[in-house]
Short mmCIF file of C-alpha atoms and ligand atoms in Angstrom, two decimals:
data_model
loop_
_atom_site.label_atom_id
_atom_site.label_comp_id
_atom_site.label_asym_id
_atom_site.label_seq_id
_atom_site.Cartn_x
_atom_site.Cartn_y
_atom_site.Cartn_z
CA MET A 215 -45.47 -49.79 -217.69
CA PRO A 216 -47.75 -52.49 -216.24
CA TYR A 217 -46.21 -54.46 -213.41
CA SER A 218 -46.99 -57.99 -212.28
CA THR A 219 -48.96 -58.64 -209.09
CA PHE A 220 -45.60 -59.17 -207.41
CA GLY A 221 -44.33 -55.91 -208.93
CA ASN A 222 -47.34 -53.93 -207.78
CA LYS A 223 -47.11 -55.31 -204.28
CA PHE A 224 -43.41 -54.55 -203.91
CA THR A 225 -43.44 -51.09 -205.51
CA GLN A 226 -46.19 -49.59 -203.38
CA HIS A 227 -45.50 -47.30 -200.41
CA SER A 228 -44.31 -49.20 -197.36
CA GLY A 229 -43.37 -48.19 -193.84
CA ILE A 230 -39.94 -49.78 -194.13
CA ASN A 231 -39.14 -47.81 -197.30
CA GLU A 232 -40.30 -44.56 -195.69
CA LEU A 233 -38.08 -45.36 -192.73
CA MET A 234 -35.01 -46.26 -194.80
CA ASP A 235 -35.48 -43.15 -197.00
CA ASP A 236 -35.69 -40.96 -193.89
CA LEU A 237 -32.66 -42.73 -192.49
CA ASN A 238 -30.62 -42.10 -195.61
CA LYS A 239 -31.65 -38.41 -195.69
CA GLY A 240 -30.87 -38.11 -191.99
CA VAL A 241 -27.44 -39.70 -192.41
CA LYS A 242 -26.63 -37.33 -195.29
CA GLY A 243 -28.52 -34.31 -193.98
CA GLY A 244 -25.87 -33.17 -191.51
CA ASP A 245 -26.94 -30.92 -188.66
CA ASP A 246 -30.24 -29.88 -190.25
CA ILE A 247 -31.92 -33.20 -189.51
CA LEU A 248 -32.09 -34.85 -186.11
CA MET A 249 -32.30 -38.52 -186.94
CA LEU A 250 -34.00 -40.39 -184.13
CA GLY A 251 -35.95 -42.49 -186.60
CA GLY A 252 -34.31 -45.48 -188.29
CA GLY A 253 -32.52 -48.43 -186.78
CA ASN A 254 -28.99 -47.25 -187.43
CA PRO A 255 -26.67 -48.39 -184.66
CA ALA A 256 -24.34 -45.87 -183.01
CA THR A 257 -20.76 -45.31 -184.09
CA ILE A 258 -19.04 -46.46 -180.89
CA PRO A 259 -15.46 -45.15 -181.05
CA SER A 260 -13.66 -48.23 -179.64
CA ILE A 261 -15.67 -50.63 -181.83
CA HIS A 262 -15.09 -48.41 -184.83
CA GLN A 263 -11.35 -48.39 -184.13
CA ARG A 264 -11.18 -52.16 -183.58
CA LEU A 265 -13.01 -52.84 -186.84
CA THR A 266 -10.83 -50.36 -188.73
CA ASN A 267 -7.65 -52.05 -187.45
CA LEU A 268 -9.04 -55.48 -188.21
CA MET A 269 -9.92 -54.52 -191.78
CA GLN A 270 -6.43 -53.12 -192.29
CA GLU A 271 -4.90 -56.41 -191.05
CA LEU A 272 -7.21 -58.44 -193.29
CA LEU A 273 -6.34 -56.21 -196.22
CA ASP A 274 -2.61 -56.57 -195.53
CA GLN A 275 -2.97 -60.34 -195.28
CA GLY A 276 -4.77 -60.44 -198.63
CA LYS A 277 -7.86 -61.97 -197.00
CA LEU A 278 -10.28 -59.16 -197.82
CA MET A 279 -9.25 -59.28 -201.46
CA ASP A 280 -9.62 -63.08 -201.50
CA THR A 281 -13.14 -62.73 -200.20
CA LEU A 282 -14.01 -60.00 -202.67
CA GLY A 283 -12.56 -62.07 -205.49
CA ASN A 284 -14.60 -65.22 -204.83
CA TYR A 285 -18.16 -66.43 -204.42
CA ASP A 286 -19.08 -68.45 -201.35
CA GLY A 287 -21.62 -71.29 -201.51
CA PRO A 288 -25.34 -70.53 -201.06
CA GLN A 289 -25.11 -71.40 -197.34
CA GLY A 290 -22.44 -68.72 -196.82
CA LYS A 291 -18.77 -68.57 -195.89
CA ASP A 292 -17.70 -71.98 -194.53
CA ALA A 293 -14.97 -70.70 -192.20
CA PHE A 294 -17.41 -68.31 -190.53
CA ILE A 295 -20.09 -70.99 -190.15
CA ASN A 296 -17.49 -73.32 -188.56
CA ALA A 297 -16.42 -70.60 -186.15
CA LEU A 298 -20.04 -69.84 -185.21
CA VAL A 299 -20.72 -73.53 -184.56
CA GLU A 300 -17.75 -73.66 -182.22
CA LEU A 301 -18.72 -70.43 -180.44
CA PHE A 302 -22.33 -71.44 -179.85
CA ASN A 303 -21.41 -74.95 -178.72
CA GLU A 304 -18.98 -73.52 -176.22
CA LEU A 305 -21.51 -71.04 -174.87
CA TYR A 306 -24.64 -73.17 -174.89
CA ASP A 307 -25.74 -76.75 -174.79
CA TRP A 308 -27.19 -76.62 -178.32
CA ASN A 309 -25.03 -79.26 -179.96
CA LEU A 310 -24.90 -77.52 -183.33
CA SER A 311 -23.16 -78.70 -186.51
CA THR A 312 -22.48 -76.82 -189.72
CA ASP A 313 -25.84 -78.14 -190.98
CA ASN A 314 -27.56 -75.88 -188.45
CA ILE A 315 -26.31 -72.51 -189.68
CA MET A 316 -26.60 -70.45 -192.85
CA LEU A 317 -25.87 -66.82 -193.68
CA THR A 318 -27.98 -64.23 -195.50
CA ASN A 319 -27.58 -60.70 -196.81
CA GLY A 320 -28.73 -59.17 -193.54
CA SER A 321 -31.37 -60.74 -191.36
CA GLN A 322 -34.07 -58.74 -193.19
CA ASN A 323 -33.27 -61.01 -196.12
CA ALA A 324 -33.65 -64.09 -193.88
CA PHE A 325 -37.15 -62.99 -192.85
CA PHE A 326 -38.19 -62.63 -196.47
CA TYR A 327 -37.04 -66.21 -197.13
CA LEU A 328 -38.64 -67.56 -193.95
CA PHE A 329 -42.01 -65.85 -194.29
CA ASN A 330 -42.36 -66.97 -197.91
CA LEU A 331 -41.22 -70.49 -197.10
CA LEU A 332 -43.56 -71.00 -194.17
CA ALA A 333 -46.56 -68.85 -195.12
CA GLY A 334 -48.50 -67.72 -198.17
CA ASP A 335 -50.26 -69.89 -200.74
CA PHE A 336 -50.07 -73.68 -200.37
CA SER A 337 -51.43 -76.55 -202.48
CA GLN A 338 -55.21 -77.17 -202.74
CA GLY A 339 -55.94 -73.46 -202.32
CA LYS A 340 -54.79 -73.45 -198.70
CA LYS A 341 -53.19 -70.39 -197.11
CA ARG A 342 -50.89 -70.20 -194.13
CA LYS A 343 -49.94 -67.18 -192.04
CA ILE A 344 -47.21 -65.96 -189.72
CA LEU A 345 -48.45 -65.23 -186.21
CA PHE A 346 -46.99 -62.33 -184.21
CA PRO A 347 -48.15 -63.18 -180.69
CA LEU A 348 -47.13 -59.81 -179.32
CA ALA A 349 -48.01 -56.67 -181.27
CA PRO A 350 -46.40 -54.16 -181.75
CA GLU A 351 -43.72 -55.90 -183.83
CA TYR A 352 -40.89 -54.96 -186.17
CA ILE A 353 -41.91 -52.73 -189.11
CA GLY A 354 -39.64 -54.66 -191.49
CA TYR A 355 -41.86 -57.77 -191.29
CA ALA A 356 -44.92 -55.91 -192.57
CA ASP A 357 -44.45 -56.21 -196.33
CA ALA A 358 -42.05 -59.16 -196.51
CA SER A 359 -44.42 -61.62 -198.14
CA VAL A 360 -45.31 -62.15 -201.79
CA SER A 361 -48.87 -63.08 -200.75
CA GLU A 362 -51.53 -60.79 -199.31
CA ASP A 363 -52.77 -61.04 -195.72
CA THR A 364 -49.88 -63.15 -194.55
CA PHE A 365 -49.62 -61.83 -191.03
CA VAL A 366 -51.83 -62.06 -188.01
CA ALA A 367 -51.04 -60.37 -184.72
CA VAL A 368 -52.42 -60.36 -181.21
CA ARG A 369 -52.87 -57.34 -178.95
CA PRO A 370 -50.70 -57.38 -175.85
CA LYS A 371 -51.64 -57.17 -172.20
CA ILE A 372 -50.39 -53.90 -170.75
CA THR A 373 -48.92 -53.72 -167.27
CA GLU A 374 -48.55 -50.22 -165.82
CA LEU A 375 -45.25 -49.76 -163.93
CA PRO A 376 -43.94 -47.02 -161.62
CA ASN A 377 -42.31 -43.85 -163.05
CA GLN A 378 -44.65 -43.50 -166.03
CA GLN A 379 -43.46 -46.82 -167.47
CA PHE A 380 -45.36 -49.83 -168.78
CA LYS A 381 -44.62 -53.28 -170.23
CA TYR A 382 -46.34 -55.41 -172.83
CA HIS A 383 -46.94 -59.11 -172.19
CA VAL A 384 -48.24 -61.85 -174.47
CA ASP A 385 -51.97 -62.31 -173.90
CA PHE A 386 -52.05 -66.10 -173.97
CA ASP A 387 -55.84 -66.12 -173.45
CA ALA A 388 -56.24 -64.25 -176.74
CA LEU A 389 -53.72 -66.41 -178.62
CA ASN A 390 -55.58 -68.73 -180.93
CA ILE A 391 -53.29 -70.92 -183.02
CA THR A 392 -55.51 -72.08 -185.83
CA ASP A 393 -54.62 -74.63 -188.53
CA ASP A 394 -53.65 -71.87 -190.96
CA ILE A 395 -50.71 -70.65 -188.86
CA GLY A 396 -47.39 -71.62 -190.46
CA ALA A 397 -45.01 -70.17 -187.83
CA ILE A 398 -44.90 -68.00 -184.73
CA CYS A 399 -42.48 -65.07 -184.83
CA VAL A 400 -41.19 -62.70 -182.14
CA SER A 401 -38.33 -60.24 -181.93
CA ARG A 402 -36.48 -60.47 -178.60
CA PRO A 403 -35.51 -57.74 -177.66
CA THR A 404 -38.45 -56.32 -179.56
CA ASN A 405 -38.09 -53.60 -182.12
CA PRO A 406 -39.85 -51.09 -181.62
CA THR A 407 -40.56 -51.34 -177.90
CA GLY A 408 -37.33 -52.52 -176.27
CA ASN A 409 -39.42 -55.24 -174.62
CA VAL A 410 -37.78 -58.57 -173.81
CA LEU A 411 -40.16 -61.50 -173.71
CA THR A 412 -39.71 -63.31 -170.40
CA ASP A 413 -38.33 -66.86 -170.21
CA THR A 414 -41.81 -68.05 -169.23
CA GLU A 415 -43.36 -66.39 -172.29
CA ILE A 416 -40.76 -67.99 -174.57
CA GLU A 417 -41.23 -71.41 -172.96
CA LYS A 418 -45.00 -71.17 -173.41
CA LEU A 419 -44.65 -70.08 -177.05
CA ASP A 420 -42.16 -72.90 -177.65
CA LYS A 421 -44.61 -75.42 -176.20
CA LEU A 422 -47.49 -74.07 -178.28
CA ALA A 423 -45.38 -74.12 -181.45
CA LYS A 424 -44.39 -77.76 -180.84
CA GLN A 425 -47.99 -78.75 -180.09
CA HIS A 426 -49.08 -77.28 -183.43
CA ASN A 427 -46.08 -78.63 -185.31
CA ILE A 428 -44.92 -75.21 -186.46
CA PRO A 429 -41.59 -73.44 -185.85
CA LEU A 430 -40.99 -70.62 -183.40
CA ILE A 431 -38.94 -67.88 -185.09
CA ILE A 432 -36.94 -65.75 -182.65
CA ASP A 433 -35.44 -62.59 -184.10
CA ASN A 434 -32.35 -62.02 -181.99
CA ALA A 435 -30.97 -59.02 -183.96
CA TYR A 436 -30.21 -57.17 -180.68
CA GLY A 437 -29.88 -60.17 -178.42
CA THR A 438 -27.27 -62.33 -176.84
CA PRO A 439 -24.44 -63.35 -177.29
CA PHE A 440 -23.78 -60.51 -179.78
CA PRO A 441 -24.46 -57.56 -179.93
CA ASN A 442 -26.02 -58.24 -176.51
CA ILE A 443 -28.04 -55.02 -176.33
CA ILE A 444 -30.24 -56.61 -173.71
CA TYR A 445 -30.58 -55.34 -170.16
CA GLU A 446 -32.53 -58.22 -168.63
CA GLU A 447 -31.12 -61.53 -167.44
CA VAL A 448 -32.94 -63.98 -169.68
CA LYS A 449 -32.12 -67.43 -171.04
CA PRO A 450 -31.09 -67.67 -174.71
CA HIS A 451 -33.51 -70.13 -176.30
CA PHE A 452 -32.91 -72.73 -179.00
CA ASN A 453 -34.05 -76.23 -179.90
CA LEU A 454 -34.68 -77.97 -183.21
CA ASN A 455 -38.13 -76.40 -183.46
CA THR A 456 -36.67 -72.90 -183.14
CA ILE A 457 -35.44 -70.72 -185.98
CA LEU A 458 -33.06 -68.25 -184.37
CA CYS A 459 -31.97 -65.24 -186.44
CA LEU A 460 -28.97 -63.07 -185.62
CA SER A 461 -27.22 -60.21 -187.35
CA LEU A 462 -23.89 -58.40 -187.46
CA SER A 463 -25.70 -55.08 -188.04
CA LYS A 464 -26.21 -53.90 -184.49
CA PHE A 465 -22.69 -54.94 -183.57
CA GLY A 466 -21.70 -52.06 -185.84
CA LEU A 467 -21.68 -53.52 -189.34
CA PRO A 468 -25.08 -52.74 -190.91
CA GLY A 469 -23.42 -51.97 -194.24
CA ALA A 470 -21.90 -55.46 -194.36
CA ARG A 471 -25.43 -56.95 -194.62
CA CYS A 472 -24.80 -60.19 -192.76
CA GLY A 473 -27.57 -62.21 -191.15
CA ILE A 474 -27.15 -65.57 -189.42
CA VAL A 475 -29.87 -68.25 -189.23
CA ILE A 476 -29.68 -71.15 -186.77
CA ALA A 477 -32.24 -73.89 -187.28
CA ASN A 478 -32.68 -77.60 -187.94
CA PRO A 479 -30.85 -78.95 -191.03
CA GLU A 480 -34.05 -79.24 -193.09
CA VAL A 481 -34.81 -75.51 -192.71
CA ILE A 482 -31.16 -74.60 -193.34
CA LYS A 483 -31.12 -76.67 -196.54
CA ALA A 484 -34.35 -75.08 -197.79
CA MET A 485 -33.10 -71.58 -196.95
CA SER A 486 -29.75 -72.25 -198.66
CA ASN A 487 -31.55 -73.40 -201.81
CA LEU A 488 -33.59 -70.21 -201.76
CA SER A 489 -30.41 -68.21 -201.25
CA GLY A 490 -28.78 -69.79 -204.31
CA ILE A 491 -31.66 -68.71 -206.52
CA MET A 492 -32.20 -65.28 -205.01
CA ALA A 493 -28.58 -64.22 -204.47
CA LEU A 494 -26.18 -67.00 -205.64
CA SER A 495 -24.47 -66.63 -202.28
CA PRO A 496 -24.60 -64.21 -199.35
CA GLY A 497 -21.93 -61.50 -199.24
CA GLY A 498 -18.65 -62.58 -197.68
CA ILE A 499 -17.24 -59.30 -196.39
CA GLY A 500 -19.16 -59.23 -193.08
CA PRO A 501 -18.24 -62.85 -192.30
CA GLU A 502 -14.59 -62.23 -193.23
CA ILE A 503 -14.36 -59.20 -190.90
CA ALA A 504 -16.18 -60.88 -188.03
CA LEU A 505 -14.35 -64.23 -188.36
CA PRO A 506 -11.31 -63.35 -186.18
CA LEU A 507 -13.63 -61.84 -183.56
CA VAL A 508 -15.73 -64.99 -183.43
CA GLU A 509 -12.72 -67.35 -183.47
CA SER A 510 -11.08 -65.49 -180.57
CA LYS A 511 -14.47 -64.90 -178.85
CA GLU A 512 -13.56 -61.21 -178.72
CA ILE A 513 -17.02 -60.55 -180.17
CA ILE A 514 -18.49 -61.59 -176.80
CA GLU A 515 -16.11 -59.44 -174.80
CA LEU A 516 -16.81 -56.37 -176.97
CA SER A 517 -20.55 -56.96 -176.79
CA ASP A 518 -20.60 -57.40 -173.00
CA GLN A 519 -18.08 -54.76 -172.06
CA VAL A 520 -18.54 -52.06 -174.67
CA ILE A 521 -21.77 -52.33 -176.66
CA ARG A 522 -24.25 -53.24 -173.93
CA PRO A 523 -23.12 -50.61 -171.37
CA PHE A 524 -22.96 -47.98 -174.12
CA TYR A 525 -26.60 -48.42 -175.08
CA LYS A 526 -27.82 -48.95 -171.53
CA HIS A 527 -26.37 -45.60 -170.53
CA LYS A 528 -27.90 -43.89 -173.57
CA SER A 529 -31.27 -45.36 -172.77
CA GLU A 530 -31.12 -44.12 -169.16
CA VAL A 531 -30.14 -40.60 -170.24
CA ALA A 532 -32.94 -40.44 -172.82
CA ILE A 533 -35.55 -41.66 -170.31
CA LYS A 534 -34.43 -39.03 -167.80
CA LEU A 535 -34.67 -36.26 -170.40
CA LEU A 536 -38.08 -37.39 -171.60
CA THR A 537 -39.62 -37.60 -168.14
CA GLU A 538 -38.16 -34.23 -167.18
CA LYS A 539 -39.29 -32.44 -170.32
CA ILE A 540 -42.70 -33.96 -171.08
CA HIS A 541 -45.17 -32.81 -168.47
CA SER A 542 -48.34 -34.69 -169.31
CA GLU A 543 -49.75 -37.38 -167.02
CA ASN A 544 -50.81 -39.17 -170.20
CA PHE A 545 -47.24 -39.86 -171.25
CA ARG A 546 -45.77 -43.36 -170.82
CA ILE A 547 -42.50 -45.07 -171.80
CA HIS A 548 -42.21 -48.79 -172.39
CA LYS A 549 -39.72 -50.34 -169.94
CA SER A 550 -36.36 -50.27 -171.70
CA GLU A 551 -35.06 -53.85 -171.67
CA GLY A 552 -32.92 -53.82 -174.82
CA ALA A 553 -32.51 -52.74 -178.49
CA LEU A 554 -31.85 -49.12 -179.53
CA PHE A 555 -35.28 -47.62 -179.09
CA LEU A 556 -37.70 -46.09 -176.67
CA TRP A 557 -41.38 -46.65 -177.32
CA LEU A 558 -43.39 -43.65 -176.24
CA TRP A 559 -47.11 -43.78 -175.61
CA PHE A 560 -49.17 -40.58 -175.63
CA LYS A 561 -52.57 -41.56 -174.32
CA ASP A 562 -55.46 -39.58 -175.88
CA LEU A 563 -53.14 -37.38 -177.93
CA PRO A 564 -55.33 -34.97 -179.98
CA ILE A 565 -53.52 -35.94 -183.23
CA THR A 566 -52.46 -39.33 -184.58
CA SER A 567 -48.89 -40.56 -184.25
CA HIS A 568 -48.46 -40.19 -188.03
CA GLU A 569 -49.52 -36.53 -187.83
CA LEU A 570 -47.13 -36.12 -184.91
CA TYR A 571 -44.35 -37.67 -187.05
CA GLN A 572 -45.09 -35.18 -189.86
CA ARG A 573 -45.19 -32.17 -187.54
CA LEU A 574 -41.88 -33.22 -185.96
CA LYS A 575 -40.35 -33.80 -189.40
CA ASP A 576 -41.28 -30.20 -190.32
CA LYS A 577 -39.28 -29.11 -187.29
CA GLY A 578 -36.26 -31.19 -188.37
CA LEU A 579 -36.78 -34.18 -186.07
CA ILE A 580 -37.30 -37.65 -187.51
CA VAL A 581 -38.96 -40.34 -185.38
CA VAL A 582 -41.06 -43.31 -186.55
CA SER A 583 -44.83 -43.28 -186.23
CA GLY A 584 -45.98 -46.23 -184.15
CA HIS A 585 -48.86 -47.20 -186.43
CA TYR A 586 -46.47 -49.06 -188.75
CA PHE A 587 -45.57 -51.56 -186.04
CA PHE A 588 -48.83 -53.47 -185.95
CA PRO A 589 -48.60 -55.71 -189.03
CA GLY A 590 -51.41 -58.25 -189.01
CA LEU A 591 -53.43 -56.59 -186.28
CA ASP A 592 -56.91 -56.56 -187.75
CA GLN A 593 -58.47 -54.53 -184.98
CA ASP A 594 -59.54 -50.98 -184.48
CA TRP A 595 -57.39 -50.08 -181.47
CA PRO A 596 -56.66 -46.37 -180.71
CA HIS A 597 -53.37 -47.39 -179.06
CA THR A 598 -51.90 -48.09 -182.55
CA ASN A 599 -52.11 -44.34 -183.29
CA GLU A 600 -50.82 -43.13 -179.93
CA CYS A 601 -47.19 -44.29 -179.97
CA ILE A 602 -43.90 -43.35 -181.58
CA ARG A 603 -40.48 -45.01 -181.70
CA LEU A 604 -37.40 -43.00 -180.86
CA ASN A 605 -33.83 -44.18 -181.54
CA TYR A 606 -31.52 -43.18 -178.67
CA ALA A 607 -28.29 -44.40 -180.31
CA GLN A 608 -27.23 -41.09 -181.81
CA ASP A 609 -24.91 -38.47 -180.29
CA SER A 610 -26.10 -37.17 -176.89
CA GLU A 611 -26.44 -33.65 -178.20
CA VAL A 612 -28.65 -34.82 -181.10
CA VAL A 613 -30.80 -36.91 -178.77
CA GLU A 614 -31.22 -34.01 -176.35
CA ARG A 615 -32.14 -31.52 -179.09
CA GLY A 616 -34.57 -34.04 -180.55
CA ILE A 617 -36.23 -34.73 -177.21
CA THR A 618 -36.59 -30.98 -176.59
CA ILE A 619 -38.40 -30.52 -179.92
CA LEU A 620 -40.63 -33.51 -179.18
CA ALA A 621 -41.41 -32.36 -175.64
CA ASP A 622 -42.26 -28.80 -176.74
CA LEU A 623 -44.72 -30.03 -179.34
CA VAL A 624 -46.32 -32.69 -177.13
CA ASN A 625 -46.69 -30.28 -174.19
CA GLU A 626 -48.34 -27.78 -176.56
CA LEU A 627 -50.70 -30.44 -177.94
CA TYR A 628 -51.82 -31.60 -174.51
CA ALA A 629 -52.16 -28.03 -173.13
N1 PLP B 497 -34.92 -57.62 -187.02
C1 PLP B 497 -35.06 -56.55 -186.25
C2 PLP B 497 -35.86 -56.67 -185.00
C3 PLP B 497 -34.48 -55.34 -186.62
O1 PLP B 497 -34.64 -54.26 -185.86
C4 PLP B 497 -33.74 -55.26 -187.83
C5 PLP B 497 -33.14 -54.00 -188.28
O2 PLP B 497 -33.32 -52.95 -187.74
C6 PLP B 497 -33.62 -56.42 -188.58
C7 PLP B 497 -34.22 -57.58 -188.15
C8 PLP B 497 -32.88 -56.44 -189.87
O3 PLP B 497 -31.56 -56.16 -189.68
P1 PLP B 497 -30.42 -56.54 -190.73
O4 PLP B 497 -31.10 -56.90 -192.02
O5 PLP B 497 -29.58 -55.34 -190.83
O6 PLP B 497 -29.71 -57.73 -190.15
#
C-alpha cells in the first residue's frame, strides 16, 4: 500500500523504535535478557508502595473512576495544573498562572508538538530548524519532525577529568545561530550522557535565544524539583522565553504518559490547540495519581529523599564496576551528574558502537549504540561511533552481570 510522505517518514526504521522494541523485549524477556538499554526508570520499592497505596485510596474515593469516565480539556486536568502552579510559585520566583502550564501524553509528545510548531516549513518557502547546542542529545528528538532536515547540532568541547572521566561543554565559539533557527533545545540533565549544563551555559544560551528572538527549550525530564535525579547543585531556570518540559515518567510513572510544559501563555495556547486536534485531551490518570503528592508537596520529599539518593548510589556502584573491570587506557566515562545513564567512550575501538551493540545483544546484553544520539550533527566525527549508553537503574545483579559481559568483550577487542 502506498503511504504518504508523512507515512513513509514515520514508518521507516528509527533509533527510538529500535530502543523501545528492545526495551519491551527486555521487560518481557525475564532473566535471559539483561536490559541496560532503554530509559525505563527503576522500580523503587518505597515509591512503588506509596503509589500503590495512593491508587487504592483514589479508587476507594471514586476519583480514579471519575477520571477514567471523563475527558479533560485540551490543556489537561485543571486541578493538577492549579496544584502545579501553586507548587512552582512556592518553590521559585516564577510567578506562574494556569495560563503557563499544559499537560501532554508524556513529554515525548510535547517535543513532537514543539518541534513541529517552531521548526519545519514556513510561508514563502522558508525553513526553520531546531538547534541542539550540545551534541550528543536525546535519541527521541531525532525523528520527531514531519519535515526533513529539521535538526542541527554542534559538537561539544571535551574536558578530560581525573579517574578516566570526561565532561562535555557547549562550544560557544562554534555556535552559530543563523536566521533559520526556530528554537534552541537542551536536555538538562542530558540523556544520554548524564551531563548537566552549568548555570553559566544556561545563562549564555538564554541570552543568545533572547537576542535572536527564539525560545530556549529545556527538557527537564530528570531534573528538579521532581524526579530530581540530578547530582549537581544548579539553578532551575525559567523565564517567559523558556519552554520548560517536565515528566512524571522518571518519578516512576512512565506508563501514565504524563508530560508537563511550562511556557508563556501564547505557547501554551498554541500547544493546547494542537493537543485538542491530535489527542482531544491528554490522559488524566497520571495527573489524578500525582495530584495529592503535588498538593501536599510530598513529591518533593520523595524526589529528594528517595529517588535522588537511589540513583546516585546506583551510578557510583556502576562506575566502580566499570573502572575495575575494563582495563583499557582508552576507556572513558562521562561525569555522572544526573539521569539514569552512563555514557561510555571507547576511544579507537576496532569496531563501531553499533557493531558493539549487536555483539552484546547476541550475548544477552542490551545497551544503546551511541551513534543514535547525534541528531542534526552533519559532520564526520569518529567519536559518534565510539560511545554507548548504559542504563544503571536496573537491579544490582543485572547491572553487574551486564557490566561483566561488556567488560569481557571490550577487553578482548582492545587486546
Ligand atoms: N526527554 C528525555 C531527555 C528523556 O530521556 C525522555 C525519556 O526517556 C523523554 C524526554 C520522554 O519521556 P516521557 O515521554 O516518558 O515523558
